[in-house]
Amino acid sequence: MISVKEAKQLIMGAALTKKSELVALQYAHGQVTARDIRAMIDIPNFHQSSMDGYAIKYEDKDSLLTIIGEMAAGTSRQLVLNKGEATRIFTGAPLPEGADTVVMQERICLENGKLLVEDQTLLKGANVRLKGAEVESGVIAMAAETYLSPAAVGFLAGIGCAEVWVYSPPKVAIILTGNELQEPGRPLDFGQVYEANSVQLKAVLNKIGVRDITVQTAEDQIEVLQDVLQKALDTHDIVLLNGGVSVGDYDFVPLVAQRCGVEQQFHKIKQKPGKPLFFGTKKDKLIFGLPGNPSSSLTCFYEYVLPVLENRMGLTNSLTEITARVTHDYPKASGLTHFLKASYSNGTVTPLHAQESFRLHSFAQANCFIVLPEESKGCLAGEEVAVHLLPG
Ligand SMILES: Nc1nc2c(c(=O)[nH]1)N[C@H]1C(S)=C(S)[C@@H](COP(=O)(O)OP(=O)(O)OC[C@H]3O[C@@H](n4cnc5c(N)ncnc54)[C@H](O)[C@@H]3O)O[C@H]1N2
Ligand code: MOO
């Protein structure tokens, strides 16, 4: 058995190289740019009014001005302003040629159809968005490794970008082992349990933007599992086997992985829950044998799989490490790192009631793990403990 630290090092050491792809902007939200993005044109593409009012030459601000026409947003007709002239103008509209300033309509008066500016504080260039003020043609508008937030995709749309190079989310295969699994919504026969692991794994995968997820079930037979794993390895980047990884007579994952040419990196970690975790590689593919107990499966996913996936997608690890004061004693024997389902709020953290790995009741209420190290004998109320905040 290896330590948690050694396991993490082995997994991150084997992490896949990043791949990138060109996607339509509408699908890029939540991903990370893989290349610098250059502006192809000036934005705004013309000198633009930022107010409803009148476009003038600043030097004319003290004269009575003739209004020669109107510039509305979207107009393709350009007007030319000569000395002593103004145009009506609206927010977003192009400035007429020769104008350099916009006076707000609240700060004028009209005398016999002529315009008199009544703005003592008016500055040259007021209420004008200059051509190229957002980005100038040819500059890097967005650097590689930028997270595409809603504002970021909005910005790219605003500079006319319709496609963007992003790091590709890996293709993930989930393989469920076990003859006892039943789909939620159907009646349970004797000995059956509802299948929960793929549901929770898909929920996290979807959240971080992994789109290509397949779920397959394999009966507890070596040949069947081998066939399913082989096909998954041919078509996916990461394989998440669930169950069948312990020492029972039907726990075939390590054997089948070996038969499929997977190189075992480790099997079993000094931790609870999730002790039987298996990890192997085949070329640049990663194969995780997650323990079948639902709580163990999800704990191992958060601690070991999520960081690799996020790294591969250029995302920062969403499992945030902090420390907090624990509200209750929690004794344990030394020898295993414990990941306790817990609730964090305002600098304090409370271990939750049900820690057994077959249950998800407390996990459903948890927002973090308390991490009690291998050598520790637990914690006392008031002590500072390590906490891993779970992504929402
Ligand atoms: N003699 C020993 N027995 C066990 C040991 C051990 O060290 N010696 N380790 C225990 C630990 S710890 C764990 S964790 C489990 C892991 O077992 P497996 O990974 O082989 O998983 P299974 O036996 O297939 O299933 C365990 C448990 O989880 C339920 N399960 C499985 N898949 C799902 C699913 N998709 N959705 C819901 N529930 C699932 C399954 O029905 C079992 O109850 O081994 C211990 N045994
Ligand atoms: O490690 Mo197992 O995951 O405790 O039940």
Coordinates of C-alpha atoms and ligand atoms in Angstrom, one line a residue:
M1 CA 0.0 0.0 0.0
I2 CA 1.3 3.5 -0.8
S3 CA 0.6 6.8 0.9
V4 CA -1.9 9.4 -0.3
K5 CA 1.0 11.7 -1.2
E6 CA 2.8 9.0 -3.3
A7 CA -0.5 8.2 -5.1
K8 CA -1.1 11.8 -6.0
Q9 CA 2.5 12.1 -7.3
L10 CA 2.2 9.0 -9.4
I11 CA -1.1 10.1 -10.9
M12 CA 0.0 13.7 -11.7
G13 CA 3.2 12.4 -13.1
A14 CA 1.3 10.3 -15.6
A15 CA -1.2 13.1 -16.4
L16 CA -2.1 13.3 -20.0
T17 CA -0.7 15.9 -22.2
K18 CA -3.2 18.6 -23.1
K19 CA -4.9 18.4 -26.4
S20 CA -6.7 21.4 -28.0
E21 CA -9.5 21.8 -30.4
L22 CA -11.3 24.7 -32.3
V23 CA -14.9 25.0 -30.9
A24 CA -17.7 27.4 -31.8
L25 CA -17.8 30.2 -29.3
Q26 CA -21.3 29.1 -28.1
Y27 CA -19.8 25.9 -26.7
A28 CA -16.6 27.4 -25.3
H29 CA -18.0 28.7 -22.0
G30 CA -16.3 27.1 -18.9
Q31 CA -13.2 26.0 -21.0
V32 CA -9.7 27.5 -21.1
T33 CA -8.1 29.1 -24.2
A34 CA -5.3 27.1 -25.7
R35 CA -3.9 29.8 -27.9
D36 CA -3.6 33.6 -27.9
I37 CA -6.5 35.3 -29.6
R38 CA -5.7 38.4 -31.8
A39 CA -8.2 41.1 -32.7
M40 CA -8.8 41.0 -36.4
I41 CA -10.2 44.5 -36.5
D42 CA -10.5 47.6 -34.3
I43 CA -13.3 47.5 -31.8
P44 CA -15.3 49.7 -31.8
N45 CA -14.9 49.7 -35.5
F46 CA -15.7 53.5 -35.8
H47 CA -15.8 56.5 -33.5
Q48 CA -19.0 55.9 -31.6
S49 CA -21.3 58.0 -29.4
S50 CA -21.9 56.8 -25.9
M51 CA -24.9 59.1 -25.3
D52 CA -28.1 60.2 -26.9
G53 CA -27.5 63.9 -27.9
Y54 CA -25.8 65.9 -30.6
A55 CA -22.4 65.4 -32.4
I56 CA -20.4 68.6 -32.7
K57 CA -17.0 70.0 -33.4
Y58 CA -15.6 71.0 -30.0
E59 CA -14.3 74.3 -31.4
D60 CA -18.0 75.1 -32.2
K61 CA -19.4 74.6 -28.7
D62 CA -20.1 78.3 -28.1
S63 CA -21.9 78.9 -31.5
L64 CA -25.4 78.4 -32.6
L65 CA -25.3 75.3 -34.7
T66 CA -27.3 74.1 -37.7
I67 CA -28.6 70.5 -37.3
I68 CA -27.9 68.8 -40.6
G69 CA -29.3 65.3 -40.0
E70 CA -29.4 62.3 -37.7
M71 CA -27.0 59.4 -36.9
A72 CA -28.8 56.4 -35.4
A73 CA -27.2 53.2 -34.2
G74 CA -26.8 50.9 -37.1
T75 CA -26.9 53.5 -39.8
S76 CA -24.7 52.9 -42.7
R77 CA -25.0 56.4 -44.1
Q78 CA -22.1 58.7 -43.1
L79 CA -22.7 62.4 -42.7
V80 CA -20.0 65.0 -42.9
L81 CA -19.9 67.9 -40.4
N82 CA -18.7 71.3 -41.6
K83 CA -18.0 74.3 -39.3
G84 CA -21.1 75.5 -37.5
E85 CA -23.0 72.3 -38.0
A86 CA -24.2 69.5 -35.7
T87 CA -26.1 66.2 -36.1
R88 CA -28.6 64.5 -33.8
I89 CA -27.0 61.3 -32.6
F90 CA -27.9 58.3 -30.5
T91 CA -26.0 55.9 -28.2
G92 CA -24.0 53.4 -30.3
A93 CA -24.2 55.4 -33.5
P94 CA -21.1 56.3 -35.6
L95 CA -19.9 59.9 -35.2
P96 CA -20.3 62.0 -38.4
E97 CA -17.1 62.7 -40.1
G98 CA -15.5 65.9 -38.7
A99 CA -17.3 65.6 -35.3
D100 CA -15.1 65.0 -32.2
T101 CA -17.5 65.5 -29.3
V102 CA -21.1 64.5 -28.2
V103 CA -23.1 66.8 -26.0
M104 CA -25.9 65.0 -24.0
Q105 CA -29.4 66.0 -25.0
E106 CA -30.1 67.1 -21.4
R107 CA -27.4 69.8 -21.9
I108 CA -28.6 71.7 -24.9
C109 CA -31.4 74.0 -25.9
L110 CA -32.9 74.5 -29.3
E111 CA -33.5 78.1 -30.6
N112 CA -35.5 78.3 -33.8
G113 CA -34.4 74.8 -34.7
K114 CA -30.7 75.7 -34.0
L115 CA -28.6 74.0 -31.4
L116 CA -27.1 75.9 -28.4
V117 CA -24.8 73.9 -26.1
E118 CA -25.4 74.5 -22.4
D119 CA -22.6 72.5 -20.9
Q120 CA -20.0 74.4 -19.1
T121 CA -18.0 71.3 -18.2
L122 CA -18.0 69.8 -21.7
L123 CA -14.5 68.5 -22.7
K124 CA -13.2 67.8 -26.1
G125 CA -13.9 64.1 -27.0
A126 CA -16.7 63.8 -24.4
N127 CA -19.1 60.9 -24.8
V128 CA -17.1 59.5 -27.7
R129 CA -15.8 55.9 -27.7
L130 CA -12.8 56.0 -30.0
K131 CA -12.3 53.5 -32.7
G132 CA -10.1 50.7 -31.3
A133 CA -10.7 51.8 -27.7
E134 CA -11.7 48.2 -26.7
V135 CA -9.1 46.4 -28.8
E136 CA -6.9 47.5 -31.7
S137 CA -6.6 45.3 -34.8
G138 CA -3.6 42.9 -34.4
V139 CA -3.2 43.1 -30.7
I140 CA -3.6 40.0 -28.4
A141 CA -7.1 40.5 -27.2
M142 CA -7.0 37.4 -24.9
A143 CA -4.0 35.4 -23.9
A144 CA -3.8 31.6 -23.9
E145 CA -4.7 30.0 -20.6
T146 CA -7.6 32.3 -20.0
Y147 CA -10.7 30.8 -18.3
L148 CA -13.8 31.5 -20.5
S149 CA -16.2 33.0 -18.0
P150 CA -19.6 34.3 -19.3
A151 CA -17.9 37.8 -19.6
A152 CA -15.0 36.3 -21.4
V153 CA -17.2 34.7 -24.1
G154 CA -19.2 37.9 -24.3
F155 CA -16.0 39.8 -24.8
L156 CA -14.9 37.5 -27.6
A157 CA -18.3 37.7 -29.3
G158 CA -18.0 41.5 -29.1
I159 CA -14.7 41.5 -31.0
G160 CA -16.2 39.3 -33.6
C161 CA -14.6 36.0 -32.7
A162 CA -16.9 33.0 -33.6
E163 CA -14.5 30.1 -32.9
V164 CA -11.9 29.6 -30.2
W165 CA -9.0 27.2 -29.5
V166 CA -9.6 25.5 -26.2
Y167 CA -8.2 22.6 -24.3
S168 CA -10.2 19.6 -25.2
P169 CA -12.1 17.8 -22.4
P170 CA -11.0 14.2 -22.2
K171 CA -13.3 11.4 -23.3
V172 CA -14.4 9.5 -20.2
A173 CA -15.7 6.0 -20.0
I174 CA -17.4 4.9 -16.8
I175 CA -17.6 1.1 -16.4
L176 CA -19.9 -0.3 -13.7
T177 CA -19.1 -3.8 -12.5
G178 CA -21.5 -5.9 -10.4
N179 CA -24.5 -8.1 -11.0
E180 CA -26.4 -6.5 -8.2
L181 CA -27.0 -3.1 -9.8
Q182 CA -30.4 -1.8 -10.6
E183 CA -31.4 1.4 -12.3
P184 CA -33.2 3.9 -10.1
G185 CA -37.0 4.0 -10.8
R186 CA -37.3 0.2 -11.2
P187 CA -38.3 -2.2 -8.4
L188 CA -35.4 -3.9 -6.5
D189 CA -35.2 -7.7 -6.6
F190 CA -33.8 -9.5 -3.7
G191 CA -30.0 -8.7 -3.4
Q192 CA -30.1 -5.8 -5.8
V193 CA -28.9 -2.2 -5.0
Y194 CA -29.7 1.0 -6.8
E195 CA -26.9 2.2 -9.1
A196 CA -25.6 5.5 -7.7
N197 CA -22.0 5.8 -8.8
S198 CA -22.4 6.7 -12.4
V199 CA -25.0 9.3 -11.5
Q200 CA -22.7 11.2 -9.1
L201 CA -19.6 10.9 -11.3
K202 CA -21.5 12.2 -14.4
A203 CA -22.7 15.1 -12.3
V204 CA -19.2 16.2 -11.5
L205 CA -17.9 15.5 -15.0
N206 CA -20.7 17.6 -16.5
K207 CA -20.0 20.4 -14.1
I208 CA -16.4 20.8 -15.2
G209 CA -17.4 20.6 -18.9
V210 CA -16.6 16.9 -19.8
R211 CA -19.1 16.3 -22.5
D212 CA -18.1 12.9 -24.0
I213 CA -19.1 10.4 -21.2
T214 CA -20.2 6.9 -21.8
V215 CA -21.5 4.6 -19.1
Q216 CA -21.4 0.8 -19.6
T217 CA -22.2 -2.0 -17.3
A218 CA -20.2 -5.2 -17.2
E219 CA -21.3 -8.4 -15.4
D220 CA -18.9 -9.9 -12.9
Q221 CA -17.2 -12.2 -15.5
I222 CA -13.7 -11.8 -16.6
E223 CA -14.3 -12.1 -20.3
V224 CA -17.2 -9.7 -20.3
L225 CA -15.3 -7.1 -18.3
Q226 CA -12.2 -7.5 -20.5
D227 CA -14.2 -6.9 -23.6
V228 CA -15.9 -3.8 -22.2
L229 CA -12.6 -2.4 -20.9
Q230 CA -10.7 -3.1 -24.2
K231 CA -13.4 -1.2 -26.2
A232 CA -13.3 1.7 -23.7
L233 CA -9.5 1.9 -23.9
D234 CA -9.8 2.0 -27.7
T235 CA -12.1 5.0 -27.7
H236 CA -11.6 7.0 -24.5
D237 CA -8.8 8.9 -22.8
I238 CA -9.8 8.1 -19.2
V239 CA -11.5 5.0 -17.9
L240 CA -13.3 4.9 -14.6
L241 CA -14.1 1.4 -13.5
N242 CA -16.4 1.1 -10.5
G243 CA -16.2 -1.8 -8.1
G244 CA -14.6 -5.1 -8.5
V245 CA -11.3 -3.8 -7.2
S246 CA -11.0 -5.4 -3.8
V247 CA -10.1 -8.9 -2.8
G248 CA -13.4 -10.8 -3.4
D249 CA -13.7 -13.7 -5.8
Y250 CA -15.5 -11.5 -8.3
D251 CA -13.1 -8.5 -8.0
F252 CA -11.5 -8.8 -11.5
V253 CA -10.4 -5.2 -12.2
P254 CA -6.6 -5.6 -11.6
L255 CA -6.5 -8.9 -13.5
V256 CA -8.6 -7.6 -16.4
A257 CA -6.6 -4.4 -16.6
Q258 CA -3.4 -6.4 -16.9
R259 CA -4.9 -8.5 -19.7
C260 CA -5.9 -5.4 -21.6
G261 CA -2.3 -4.2 -21.5
V262 CA -2.7 -1.7 -18.7
E263 CA 0.4 -1.0 -16.7
Q264 CA -0.5 -1.0 -13.0
Q265 CA 0.9 2.1 -11.2
F266 CA -0.5 1.2 -7.8
H267 CA -3.3 -0.8 -6.2
K268 CA -4.4 0.2 -2.6
I269 CA -3.7 3.4 -0.7
K270 CA -3.3 4.0 3.0
Q271 CA -6.6 5.8 3.3
K272 CA -10.2 5.5 4.4
P273 CA -12.5 5.4 2.5
G274 CA -11.2 4.2 -0.8
K275 CA -8.4 2.0 0.3
P276 CA -8.6 -0.4 -2.7
L277 CA -8.2 2.3 -5.4
F278 CA -6.4 1.0 -8.5
F279 CA -4.5 3.2 -11.0
G280 CA -2.9 2.1 -14.2
T281 CA -1.8 3.6 -17.5
K282 CA -1.8 2.5 -21.1
K283 CA 0.3 4.8 -23.3
D284 CA -1.4 8.2 -22.6
K285 CA -4.6 6.7 -21.2
L286 CA -5.4 6.7 -17.6
I287 CA -7.3 3.9 -15.9
F288 CA -8.8 4.2 -12.4
G289 CA -10.4 1.3 -10.6
L290 CA -12.6 3.2 -8.2
P291 CA -13.9 1.2 -5.2
G292 CA -17.5 0.2 -5.5
N293 CA -18.8 1.7 -2.3
P294 CA -20.5 4.9 -3.5
S295 CA -18.8 7.1 -0.9
S296 CA -15.4 5.6 -1.7
S297 CA -15.9 6.0 -5.4
L298 CA -16.8 9.7 -5.1
T299 CA -14.0 10.5 -2.5
C300 CA -11.4 8.9 -4.8
F301 CA -12.8 10.8 -7.8
Y302 CA -12.6 14.2 -6.0
E303 CA -9.1 13.5 -4.6
Y304 CA -7.4 11.7 -7.6
V305 CA -9.4 12.0 -10.8
L306 CA -10.7 15.5 -10.7
P307 CA -7.2 17.2 -10.4
V308 CA -6.0 15.3 -13.5
L309 CA -9.1 16.1 -15.5
E310 CA -8.9 19.8 -14.6
N311 CA -5.2 19.9 -15.3
R312 CA -5.7 18.4 -18.7
M313 CA -8.4 21.0 -19.4
G314 CA -6.2 23.9 -18.2
L315 CA -8.5 24.5 -15.3
T316 CA -7.3 25.2 -11.8
N317 CA -8.0 22.4 -9.3
S318 CA -11.5 23.1 -7.8
L319 CA -10.8 21.0 -4.7
T320 CA -9.5 23.9 -2.6
E321 CA -7.2 23.2 0.3
I322 CA -7.6 25.3 3.5
T323 CA -7.4 24.9 7.2
A324 CA -10.2 25.4 9.7
R325 CA -11.0 24.8 13.4
V326 CA -12.8 21.5 14.0
T327 CA -15.9 21.7 16.3
H328 CA -15.8 18.1 17.6
D329 CA -13.3 15.5 18.6
Y330 CA -12.8 12.7 16.0
P331 CA -10.6 9.9 17.2
K332 CA -9.0 7.4 14.7
A333 CA -6.2 4.9 14.7
S334 CA -2.9 5.8 13.0
G335 CA -2.0 4.1 9.7
L336 CA -4.6 5.5 7.2
T337 CA -5.3 9.0 6.0
H338 CA -9.0 9.7 6.7
F339 CA -11.2 11.8 4.4
L340 CA -14.2 12.7 6.6
K341 CA -17.4 14.1 5.1
A342 CA -17.8 17.4 6.8
S343 CA -19.5 20.8 6.8
Y344 CA -17.4 24.0 6.6
S345 CA -18.7 27.4 7.5
N346 CA -16.9 30.6 8.5
G347 CA -13.6 29.1 9.5
T348 CA -15.0 26.1 11.4
V349 CA -15.6 22.6 10.2
T350 CA -17.9 19.9 11.6
P351 CA -17.5 16.2 10.9
L352 CA -20.8 14.7 9.8
H353 CA -22.6 11.8 11.4
A354 CA -22.4 8.9 8.9
Q355 CA -18.9 8.2 7.7
E356 CA -19.4 4.6 6.5
S357 CA -18.4 4.2 2.8
F358 CA -21.6 2.4 1.7
R359 CA -23.7 5.5 2.7
L360 CA -24.1 8.8 0.9
H361 CA -26.5 10.4 3.4
S362 CA -23.8 12.6 5.1
F363 CA -22.0 13.1 1.8
A364 CA -25.2 14.6 0.4
Q365 CA -24.9 17.3 3.1
A366 CA -21.1 17.7 3.0
N367 CA -19.3 20.6 1.4
C368 CA -15.8 19.5 2.3
F369 CA -13.5 16.7 3.6
I370 CA -11.6 17.0 6.8
V371 CA -8.2 15.3 6.0
L372 CA -6.7 13.6 9.0
P373 CA -3.2 12.5 8.1
E374 CA -2.0 8.8 8.1
E375 CA 0.1 9.1 11.3
S376 CA -2.5 11.2 13.3
K377 CA -4.7 9.7 16.0
G378 CA -7.6 12.0 15.1
C379 CA -8.4 15.5 16.2
L380 CA -9.7 17.3 19.2
A381 CA -12.3 20.0 19.2
G382 CA -10.7 23.5 18.6
E383 CA -7.8 22.1 16.7
E384 CA -6.8 23.4 13.3
V385 CA -7.3 20.7 10.6
A386 CA -6.7 20.4 6.9
V387 CA -9.9 20.8 4.8
H388 CA -10.6 20.1 1.2
L389 CA -13.5 22.2 0.0
L390 CA -15.6 20.4 -2.6
P391 CA -16.7 22.1 -5.8
G392 CA -20.4 22.9 -5.5
Ligands
LIG1 N1 -11.8 -9.0 2.8 C1 -11.9 -7.7 2.4 N2 -13.0 -7.2 1.9 C2 -13.1 -5.9 1.6 C3 -12.0 -5.1 1.7 C4 -10.8 -5.7 2.2 O1 -9.7 -5.0 2.3 N3 -10.8 -7.0 2.5 N4 -12.1 -3.8 1.4 C5 -13.4 -3.2 1.5 C6 -13.4 -1.9 1.0 S1 -12.5 -0.7 1.9 C7 -14.1 -1.5 -0.1 S2 -14.2 0.1 -0.5 C8 -14.8 -2.5 -0.9 C9 -14.5 -2.2 -2.3 O2 -15.0 -3.2 -3.1 P1 -15.0 -3.3 -4.6 O3 -14.3 -2.1 -5.2 O4 -14.5 -4.6 -5.1 O5 -16.5 -3.1 -5.0 P2 -17.7 -4.1 -5.0 O6 -17.4 -5.2 -4.1 O7 -18.0 -4.4 -6.4 O8 -18.8 -3.2 -4.3 C10 -18.7 -2.7 -3.0 C11 -20.1 -2.2 -2.6 O9 -20.4 -1.1 -3.4 C12 -21.7 -1.3 -4.0 N5 -21.6 -0.8 -5.4 C13 -20.8 -1.1 -6.4 N6 -21.0 -0.4 -7.5 C14 -22.0 0.4 -7.2 C15 -22.8 1.4 -7.9 N7 -22.4 1.7 -9.2 N8 -23.7 2.1 -7.3 C16 -24.1 1.8 -6.0 N9 -23.4 0.8 -5.3 C17 -22.4 0.2 -5.8 C18 -21.8 -2.8 -4.1 O10 -23.1 -3.3 -4.2 C19 -21.2 -3.2 -2.7 O11 -22.1 -3.0 -1.7 O12 -14.4 -3.8 -0.6 C20 -14.4 -4.0 0.8 N10 -14.2 -5.4 1.0
MOO2 O1 -12.2 2.0 1.7 MO1 -13.6 1.3 1.7 O2 -13.8 2.6 0.6 O3 -13.6 2.0 3.3 O4 -15.2 1.1 2.1

